[in-house]
Tab-separated table of C-alpha atoms and ligand atoms in Angstrom:
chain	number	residue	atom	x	y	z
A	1	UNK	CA	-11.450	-6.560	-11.985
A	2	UNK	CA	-14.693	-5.008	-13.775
A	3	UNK	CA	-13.601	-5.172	-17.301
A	4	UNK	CA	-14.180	-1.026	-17.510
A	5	UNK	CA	-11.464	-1.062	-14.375
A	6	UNK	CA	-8.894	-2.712	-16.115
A	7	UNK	CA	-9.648	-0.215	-19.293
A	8	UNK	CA	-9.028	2.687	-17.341
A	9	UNK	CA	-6.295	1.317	-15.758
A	10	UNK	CA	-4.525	-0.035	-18.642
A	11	UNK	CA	-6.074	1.558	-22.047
A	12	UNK	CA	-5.869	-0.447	-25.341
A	13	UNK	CA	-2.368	-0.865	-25.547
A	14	UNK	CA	-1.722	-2.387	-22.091
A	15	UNK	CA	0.362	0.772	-20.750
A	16	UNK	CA	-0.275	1.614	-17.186
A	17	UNK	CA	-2.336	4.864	-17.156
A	18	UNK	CA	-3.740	5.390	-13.999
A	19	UNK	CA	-3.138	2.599	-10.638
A	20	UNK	CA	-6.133	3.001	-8.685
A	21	UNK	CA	-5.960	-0.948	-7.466
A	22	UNK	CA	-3.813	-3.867	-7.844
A	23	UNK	CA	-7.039	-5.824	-8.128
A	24	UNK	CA	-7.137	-7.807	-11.522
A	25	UNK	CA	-4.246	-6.344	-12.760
A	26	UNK	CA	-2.148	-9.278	-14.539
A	27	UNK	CA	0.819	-10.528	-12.945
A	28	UNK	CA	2.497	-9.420	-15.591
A	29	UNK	CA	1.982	-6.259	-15.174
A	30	UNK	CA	2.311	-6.558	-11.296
A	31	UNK	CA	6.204	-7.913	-11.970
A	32	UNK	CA	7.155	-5.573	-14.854
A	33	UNK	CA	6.742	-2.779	-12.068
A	34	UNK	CA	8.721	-4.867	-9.392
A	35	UNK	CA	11.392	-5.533	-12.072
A	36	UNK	CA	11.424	-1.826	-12.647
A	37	UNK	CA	11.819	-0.777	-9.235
A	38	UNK	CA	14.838	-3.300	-8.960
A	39	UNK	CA	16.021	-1.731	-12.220
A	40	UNK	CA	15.867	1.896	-10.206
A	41	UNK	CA	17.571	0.314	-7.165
A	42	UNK	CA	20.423	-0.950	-9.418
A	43	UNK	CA	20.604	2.117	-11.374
A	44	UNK	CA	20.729	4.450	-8.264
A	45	UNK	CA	22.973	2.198	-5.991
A	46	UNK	CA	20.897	2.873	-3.460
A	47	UNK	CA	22.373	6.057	-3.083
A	48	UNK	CA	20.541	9.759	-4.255
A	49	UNK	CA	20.604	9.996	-7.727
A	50	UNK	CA	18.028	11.735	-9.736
A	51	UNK	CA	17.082	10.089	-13.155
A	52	UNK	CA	15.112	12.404	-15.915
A	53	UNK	CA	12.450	10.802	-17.007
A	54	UNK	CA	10.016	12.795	-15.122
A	55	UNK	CA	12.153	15.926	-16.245
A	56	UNK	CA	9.491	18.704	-17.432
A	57	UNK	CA	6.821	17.047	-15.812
A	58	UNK	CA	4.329	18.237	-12.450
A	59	UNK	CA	3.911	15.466	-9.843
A	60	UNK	CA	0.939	17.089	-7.290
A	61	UNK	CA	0.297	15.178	-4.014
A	62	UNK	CA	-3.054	15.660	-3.060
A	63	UNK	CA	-3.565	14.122	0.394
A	64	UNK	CA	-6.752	14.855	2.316
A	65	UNK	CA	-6.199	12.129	4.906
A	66	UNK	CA	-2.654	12.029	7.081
A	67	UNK	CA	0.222	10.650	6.204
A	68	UNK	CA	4.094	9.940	6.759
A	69	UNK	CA	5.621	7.670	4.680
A	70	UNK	CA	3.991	7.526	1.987
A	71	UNK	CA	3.423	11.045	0.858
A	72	UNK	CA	7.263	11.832	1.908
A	73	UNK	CA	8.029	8.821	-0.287
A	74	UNK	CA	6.239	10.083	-3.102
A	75	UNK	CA	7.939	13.742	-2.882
A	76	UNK	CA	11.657	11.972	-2.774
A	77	UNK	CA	10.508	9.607	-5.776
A	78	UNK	CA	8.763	12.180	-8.216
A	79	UNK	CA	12.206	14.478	-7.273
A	80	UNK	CA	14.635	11.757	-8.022
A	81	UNK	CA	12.709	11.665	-11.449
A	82	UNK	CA	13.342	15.051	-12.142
A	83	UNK	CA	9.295	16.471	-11.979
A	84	UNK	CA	8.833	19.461	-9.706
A	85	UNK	CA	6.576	18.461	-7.268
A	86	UNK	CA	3.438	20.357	-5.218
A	87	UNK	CA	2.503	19.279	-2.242
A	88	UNK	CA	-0.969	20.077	-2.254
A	89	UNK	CA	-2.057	22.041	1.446
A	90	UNK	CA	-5.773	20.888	1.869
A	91	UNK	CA	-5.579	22.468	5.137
A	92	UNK	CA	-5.176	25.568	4.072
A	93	UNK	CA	-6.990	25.590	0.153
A	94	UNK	CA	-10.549	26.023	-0.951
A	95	UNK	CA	-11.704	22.875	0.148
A	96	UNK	CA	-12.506	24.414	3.354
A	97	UNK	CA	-13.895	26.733	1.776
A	98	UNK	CA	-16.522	23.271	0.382
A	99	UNK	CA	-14.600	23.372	-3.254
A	100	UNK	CA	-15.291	19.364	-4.451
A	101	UNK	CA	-12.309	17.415	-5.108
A	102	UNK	CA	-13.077	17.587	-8.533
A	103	UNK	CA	-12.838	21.386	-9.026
A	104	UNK	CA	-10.020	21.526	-7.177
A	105	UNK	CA	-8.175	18.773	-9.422
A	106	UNK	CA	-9.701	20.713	-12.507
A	107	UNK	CA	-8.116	23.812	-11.321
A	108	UNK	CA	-4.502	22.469	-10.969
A	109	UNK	CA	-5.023	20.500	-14.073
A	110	UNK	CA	-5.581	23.987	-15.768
A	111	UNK	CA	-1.932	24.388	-14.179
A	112	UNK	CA	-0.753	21.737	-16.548
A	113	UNK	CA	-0.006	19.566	-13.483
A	114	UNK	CA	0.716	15.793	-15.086
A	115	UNK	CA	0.191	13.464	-12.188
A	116	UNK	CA	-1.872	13.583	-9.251
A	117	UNK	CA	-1.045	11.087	-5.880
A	118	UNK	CA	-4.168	11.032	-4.478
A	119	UNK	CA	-5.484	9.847	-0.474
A	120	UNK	CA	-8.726	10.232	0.192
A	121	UNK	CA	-10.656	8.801	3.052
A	122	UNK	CA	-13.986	7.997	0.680
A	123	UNK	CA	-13.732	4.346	-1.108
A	124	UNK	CA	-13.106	5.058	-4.545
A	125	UNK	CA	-12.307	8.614	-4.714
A	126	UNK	CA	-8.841	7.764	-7.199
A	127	UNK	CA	-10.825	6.256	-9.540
A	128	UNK	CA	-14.028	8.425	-10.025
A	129	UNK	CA	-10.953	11.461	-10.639
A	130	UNK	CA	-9.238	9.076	-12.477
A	131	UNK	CA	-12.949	8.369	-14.802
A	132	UNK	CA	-12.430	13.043	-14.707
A	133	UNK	CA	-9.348	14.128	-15.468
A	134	UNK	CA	-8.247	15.213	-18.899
A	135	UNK	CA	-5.971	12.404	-21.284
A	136	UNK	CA	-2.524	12.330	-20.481
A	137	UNK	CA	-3.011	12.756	-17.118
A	138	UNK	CA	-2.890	10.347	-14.260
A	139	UNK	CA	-3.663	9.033	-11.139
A	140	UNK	CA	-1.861	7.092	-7.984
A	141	UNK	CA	-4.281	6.133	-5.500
A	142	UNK	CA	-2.229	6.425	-2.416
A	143	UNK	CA	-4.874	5.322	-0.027
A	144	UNK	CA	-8.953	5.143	-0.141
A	145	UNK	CA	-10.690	4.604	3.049
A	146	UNK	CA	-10.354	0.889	3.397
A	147	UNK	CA	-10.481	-0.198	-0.295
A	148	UNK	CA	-6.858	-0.040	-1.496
A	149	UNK	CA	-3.799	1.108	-1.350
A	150	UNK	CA	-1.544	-0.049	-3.987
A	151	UNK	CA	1.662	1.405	-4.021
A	152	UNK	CA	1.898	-0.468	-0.412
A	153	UNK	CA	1.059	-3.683	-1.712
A	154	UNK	CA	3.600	-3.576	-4.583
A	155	UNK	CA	6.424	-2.464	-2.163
A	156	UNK	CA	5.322	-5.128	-0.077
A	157	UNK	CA	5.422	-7.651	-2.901
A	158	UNK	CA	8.463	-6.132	-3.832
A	159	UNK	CA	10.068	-6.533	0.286
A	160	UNK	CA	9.241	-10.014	0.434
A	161	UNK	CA	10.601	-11.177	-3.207
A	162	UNK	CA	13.799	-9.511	-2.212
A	163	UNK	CA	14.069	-11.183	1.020
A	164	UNK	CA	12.012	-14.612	0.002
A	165	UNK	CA	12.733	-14.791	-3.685
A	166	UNK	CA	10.681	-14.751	-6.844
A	167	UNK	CA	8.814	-18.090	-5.914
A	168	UNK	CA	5.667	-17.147	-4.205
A	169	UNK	CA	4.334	-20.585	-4.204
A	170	UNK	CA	6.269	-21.905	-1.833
A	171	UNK	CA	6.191	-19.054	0.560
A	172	UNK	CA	3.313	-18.965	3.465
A	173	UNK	CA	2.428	-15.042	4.645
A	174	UNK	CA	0.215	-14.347	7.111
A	175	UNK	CA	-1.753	-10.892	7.218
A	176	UNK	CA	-2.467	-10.317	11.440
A	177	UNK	CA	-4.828	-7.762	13.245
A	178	UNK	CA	-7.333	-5.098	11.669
A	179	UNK	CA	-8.102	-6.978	8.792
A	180	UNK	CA	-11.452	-5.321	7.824
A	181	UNK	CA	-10.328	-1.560	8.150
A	182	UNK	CA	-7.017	-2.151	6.256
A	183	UNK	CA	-6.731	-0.829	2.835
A	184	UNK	CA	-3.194	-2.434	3.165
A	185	UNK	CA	-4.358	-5.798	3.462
A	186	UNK	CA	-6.516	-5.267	0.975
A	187	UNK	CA	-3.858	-4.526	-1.580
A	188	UNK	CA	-1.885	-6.855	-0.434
A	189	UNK	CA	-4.538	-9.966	-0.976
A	190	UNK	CA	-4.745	-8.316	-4.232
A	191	UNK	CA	-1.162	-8.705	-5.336
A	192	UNK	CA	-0.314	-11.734	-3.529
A	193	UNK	CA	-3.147	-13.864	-4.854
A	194	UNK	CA	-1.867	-12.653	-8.400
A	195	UNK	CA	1.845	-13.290	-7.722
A	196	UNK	CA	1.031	-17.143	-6.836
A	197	UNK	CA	1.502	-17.145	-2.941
A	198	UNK	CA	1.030	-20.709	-2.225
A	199	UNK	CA	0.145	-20.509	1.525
A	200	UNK	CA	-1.959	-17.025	2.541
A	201	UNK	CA	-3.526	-16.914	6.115
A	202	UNK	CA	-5.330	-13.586	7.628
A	203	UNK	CA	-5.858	-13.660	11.553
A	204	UNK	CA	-7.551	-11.193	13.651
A	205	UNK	CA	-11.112	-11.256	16.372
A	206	UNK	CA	-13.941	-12.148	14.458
A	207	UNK	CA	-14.995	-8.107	14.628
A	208	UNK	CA	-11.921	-7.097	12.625
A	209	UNK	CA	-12.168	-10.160	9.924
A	210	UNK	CA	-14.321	-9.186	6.846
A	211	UNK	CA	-16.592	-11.827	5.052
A	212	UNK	CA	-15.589	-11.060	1.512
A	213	UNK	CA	-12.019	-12.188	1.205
A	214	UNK	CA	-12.805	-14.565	-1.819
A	215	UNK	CA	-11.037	-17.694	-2.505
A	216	UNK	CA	-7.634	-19.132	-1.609
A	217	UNK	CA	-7.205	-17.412	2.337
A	218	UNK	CA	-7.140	-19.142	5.214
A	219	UNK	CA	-8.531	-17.694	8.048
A	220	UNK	CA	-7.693	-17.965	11.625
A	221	UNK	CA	-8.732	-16.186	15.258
A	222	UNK	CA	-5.952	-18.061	17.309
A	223	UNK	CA	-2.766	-16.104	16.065
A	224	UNK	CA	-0.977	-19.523	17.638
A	225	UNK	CA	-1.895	-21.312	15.007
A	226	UNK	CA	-1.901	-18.904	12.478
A	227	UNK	CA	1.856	-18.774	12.861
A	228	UNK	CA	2.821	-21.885	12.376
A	229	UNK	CA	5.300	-22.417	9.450
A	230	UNK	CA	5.019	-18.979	7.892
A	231	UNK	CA	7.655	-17.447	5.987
A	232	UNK	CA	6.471	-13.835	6.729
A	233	UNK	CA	4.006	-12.222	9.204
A	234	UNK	CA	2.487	-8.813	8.518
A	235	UNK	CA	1.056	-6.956	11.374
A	236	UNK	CA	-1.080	-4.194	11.073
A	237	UNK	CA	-2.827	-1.177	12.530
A	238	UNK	CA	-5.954	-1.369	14.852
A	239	UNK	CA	-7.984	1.649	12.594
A	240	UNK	CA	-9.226	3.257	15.433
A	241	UNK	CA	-10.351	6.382	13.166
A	242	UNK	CA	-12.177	3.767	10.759
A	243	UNK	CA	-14.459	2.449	13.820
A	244	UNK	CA	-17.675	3.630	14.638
A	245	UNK	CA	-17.892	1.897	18.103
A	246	UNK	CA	-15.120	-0.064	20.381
A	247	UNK	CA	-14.340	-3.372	18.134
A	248	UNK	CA	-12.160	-4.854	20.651
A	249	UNK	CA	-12.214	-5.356	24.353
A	250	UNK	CA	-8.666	-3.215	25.176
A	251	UNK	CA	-5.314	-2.556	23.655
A	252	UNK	CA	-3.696	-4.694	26.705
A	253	UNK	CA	-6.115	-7.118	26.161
A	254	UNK	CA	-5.720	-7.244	22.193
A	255	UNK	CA	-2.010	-6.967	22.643
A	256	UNK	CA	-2.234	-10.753	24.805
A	257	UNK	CA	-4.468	-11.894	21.908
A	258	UNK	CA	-2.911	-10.619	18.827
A	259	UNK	CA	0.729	-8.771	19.731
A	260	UNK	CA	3.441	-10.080	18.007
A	261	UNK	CA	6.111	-10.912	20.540
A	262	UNK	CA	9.195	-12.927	20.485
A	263	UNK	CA	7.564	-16.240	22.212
A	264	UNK	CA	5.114	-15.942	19.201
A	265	UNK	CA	7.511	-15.327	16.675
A	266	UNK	CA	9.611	-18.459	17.434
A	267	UNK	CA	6.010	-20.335	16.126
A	268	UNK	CA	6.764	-19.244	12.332
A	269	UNK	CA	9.498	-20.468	10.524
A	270	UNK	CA	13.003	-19.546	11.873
A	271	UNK	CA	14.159	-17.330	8.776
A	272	UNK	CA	10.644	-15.549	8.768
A	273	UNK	CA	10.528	-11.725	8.210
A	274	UNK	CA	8.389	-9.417	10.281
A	275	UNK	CA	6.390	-6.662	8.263
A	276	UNK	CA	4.670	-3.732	9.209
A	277	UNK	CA	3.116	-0.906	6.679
A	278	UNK	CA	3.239	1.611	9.552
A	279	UNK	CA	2.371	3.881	11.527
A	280	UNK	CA	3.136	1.659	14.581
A	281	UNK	CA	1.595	1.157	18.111
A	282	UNK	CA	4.171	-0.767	19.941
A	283	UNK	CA	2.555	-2.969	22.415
A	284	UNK	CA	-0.570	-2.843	20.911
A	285	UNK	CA	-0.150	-5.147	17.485
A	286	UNK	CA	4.166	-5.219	18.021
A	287	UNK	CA	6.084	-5.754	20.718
A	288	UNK	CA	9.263	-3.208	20.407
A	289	UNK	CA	11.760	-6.102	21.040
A	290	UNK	CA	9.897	-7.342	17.500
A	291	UNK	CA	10.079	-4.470	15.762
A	292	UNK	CA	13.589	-3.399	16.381
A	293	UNK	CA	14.531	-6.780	16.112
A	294	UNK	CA	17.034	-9.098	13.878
A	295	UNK	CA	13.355	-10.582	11.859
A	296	UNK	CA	11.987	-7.169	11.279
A	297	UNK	CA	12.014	-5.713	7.437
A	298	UNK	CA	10.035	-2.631	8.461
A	299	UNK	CA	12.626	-0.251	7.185
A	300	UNK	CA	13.075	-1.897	4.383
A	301	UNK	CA	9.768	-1.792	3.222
A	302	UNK	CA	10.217	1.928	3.641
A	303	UNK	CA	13.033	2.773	1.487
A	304	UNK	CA	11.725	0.206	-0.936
A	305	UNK	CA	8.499	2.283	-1.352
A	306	UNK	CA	10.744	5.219	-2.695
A	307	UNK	CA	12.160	2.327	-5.891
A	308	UNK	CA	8.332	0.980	-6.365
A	309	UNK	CA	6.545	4.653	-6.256
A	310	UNK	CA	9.504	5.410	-8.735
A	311	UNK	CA	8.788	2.214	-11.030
A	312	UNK	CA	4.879	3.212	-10.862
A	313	UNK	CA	5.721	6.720	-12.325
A	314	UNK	CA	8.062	6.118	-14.727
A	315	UNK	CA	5.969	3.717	-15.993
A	316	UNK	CA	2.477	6.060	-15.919
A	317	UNK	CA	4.361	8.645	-18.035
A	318	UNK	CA	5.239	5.906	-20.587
A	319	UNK	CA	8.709	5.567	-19.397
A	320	UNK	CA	10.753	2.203	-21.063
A	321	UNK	CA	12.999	0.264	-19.000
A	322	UNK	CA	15.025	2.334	-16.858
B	401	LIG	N1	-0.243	3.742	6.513
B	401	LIG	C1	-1.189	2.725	6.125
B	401	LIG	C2	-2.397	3.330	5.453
B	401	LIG	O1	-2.424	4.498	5.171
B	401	LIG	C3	-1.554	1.817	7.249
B	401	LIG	C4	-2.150	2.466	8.464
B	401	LIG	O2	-2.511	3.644	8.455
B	401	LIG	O3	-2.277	1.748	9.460
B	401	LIG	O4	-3.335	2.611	5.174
């Protein structure tokens, strides 16, 4: 990470102020939030309980791209901490009206609003707001075109240390399908390269695998071989929206090439988990037999993105062990 990144990320005293990426952020700090979020899960048995640290404070989620799970999941998690929460309507605000993001942030900052989850479909739109807004206040990059999304990569980490353990060196993972559009993968490099993974492998058609994914990945087009041995697979999205022409040939034809079915499954270890950051397209990257199935950990990486977005906050706002 540039060293003004990390600055803005983590200020002078090393507390988390903004999380725009997970790239070049020390492991440390990477498994102090983990820990947290298992702190949260403990603390909450799993079950709804709110916690006050965020009591008194104004959580706004400002999405201008779509979103499911992870906006929901950062509603429930700024709730169960107690801060009122806006969901921002872009739809229906100024910005149609051509108000930049920046005014509009400015304006609800004048609000006294404390923390702003941001998705925006421009690369590096958290962290030029982040470089704006006032002191005290923060921001959660909850996705940027296809440069990072790193609340998804820390519930990921977070997914397969529950499920694999704490030692990442021994465990192969293998990132499958839309490689160059995913934000997700991104993230994911980010914080598994950081957390020690011993054994990481990215597969997808030549057109979907970028050229920049730095040291220490393996990279395969034959998903066969990809496979073999790994301790996790994580499928992904074709980014149909992020693709200026037709990338691959058709879904049928990318589902025989890179679907995850049960014949290809049985090539990675026989414990492996199957991961998915959603939304999916079954029988087009998953088979449904897959994704309902006894290997799949897609829920899970669901309800453990309510604990991590939790951990991320508590932490932003200064918040000590929980
Ligand atoms: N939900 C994830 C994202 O926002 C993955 C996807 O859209 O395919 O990046």
């Amino acid at each position: 990470m540039a060293a003004d990144l990390r600055a803005l990320q983590l200020g002078d005293d090393g507390r988390l102020r903004h999380l725009v990426t997970l790239d070049g952020l020390p492991k440390a700090v990477l498994v102090d939030l983990l820990d947290t979020a298992a702190a949260i899960a403990a603390a909450t048995g799993g079950k709804v309980k709110k916690l006050p640290v965020l009591r008194g404070r104004t959580v706004v989620n400002l999405f201008f791209e779509p979103s499911t799970r992870t906006r929901t999941s950062f509603e429930l998690a700024a709730s169960r901490l107690s801060a009122d929460v806006v969901n921002f309507d872009v739809a229906n605000s100024s910005t149609t009206k051509g108000e930049s993001v920046l005014d509009t942030l400015r304006t609800l900052e004048a609000m006294h609003c404390d923390l702003f989850v941001v998705r925006h479909k421009e690369n590096g739109t958290p962290e030029y707001l982040a470089r704006h807004v006032r002191d005290g206040v923060s921001i959660v990059n909850a996705g940027d075109g296809n440069n990072a999304h790193p609340t998804q990569g820390l519930l990921d980490a977070y997914t397969i240390r529950a499920h694999k353990g704490a030692d990442f060196q021994r465990l192969g993972v293998l990132l499958v399908g839309d490689i160059l559009h995913s934000r997700v993968a991104r993230s994911n490099l980010h914080a598994l390269r950081t957390l020690g993974v011993g054994d990481l492998r990215v597969c997808g058609p030549r057109a979907l695998l970028p050229t920049d994914l730095g040291a220490g990945v393996q990279v395969f087009e034959d998903f066969d071989r990809a496979l073999r041995g790994v301790d996790v697979v994580m499928m992904l999205r074709l980014q149909k929206e992020r693709m200026q022409e037709a990338l691959v040939p058709s879904e049928a034809e990318y589902f025989r090439q890179y679907g995850l079915d049960a014949r290809r499954l049985s090539l990675a270890r026989p414990d492996a988990i199957v991961m998915h950051p959603g939304p999916m397209n079954r029988g087009v990257e998953i088979a449904s037999d897959v994704a309902d199935g006894p290997q799949s950990v897609i829920l899970d990486q669901v309800s453990n993105g309510l604990v991590v977005r939790m951990a991320v906050m508590a932490r932003l706002v200064g918040a000590g062990p929980v």
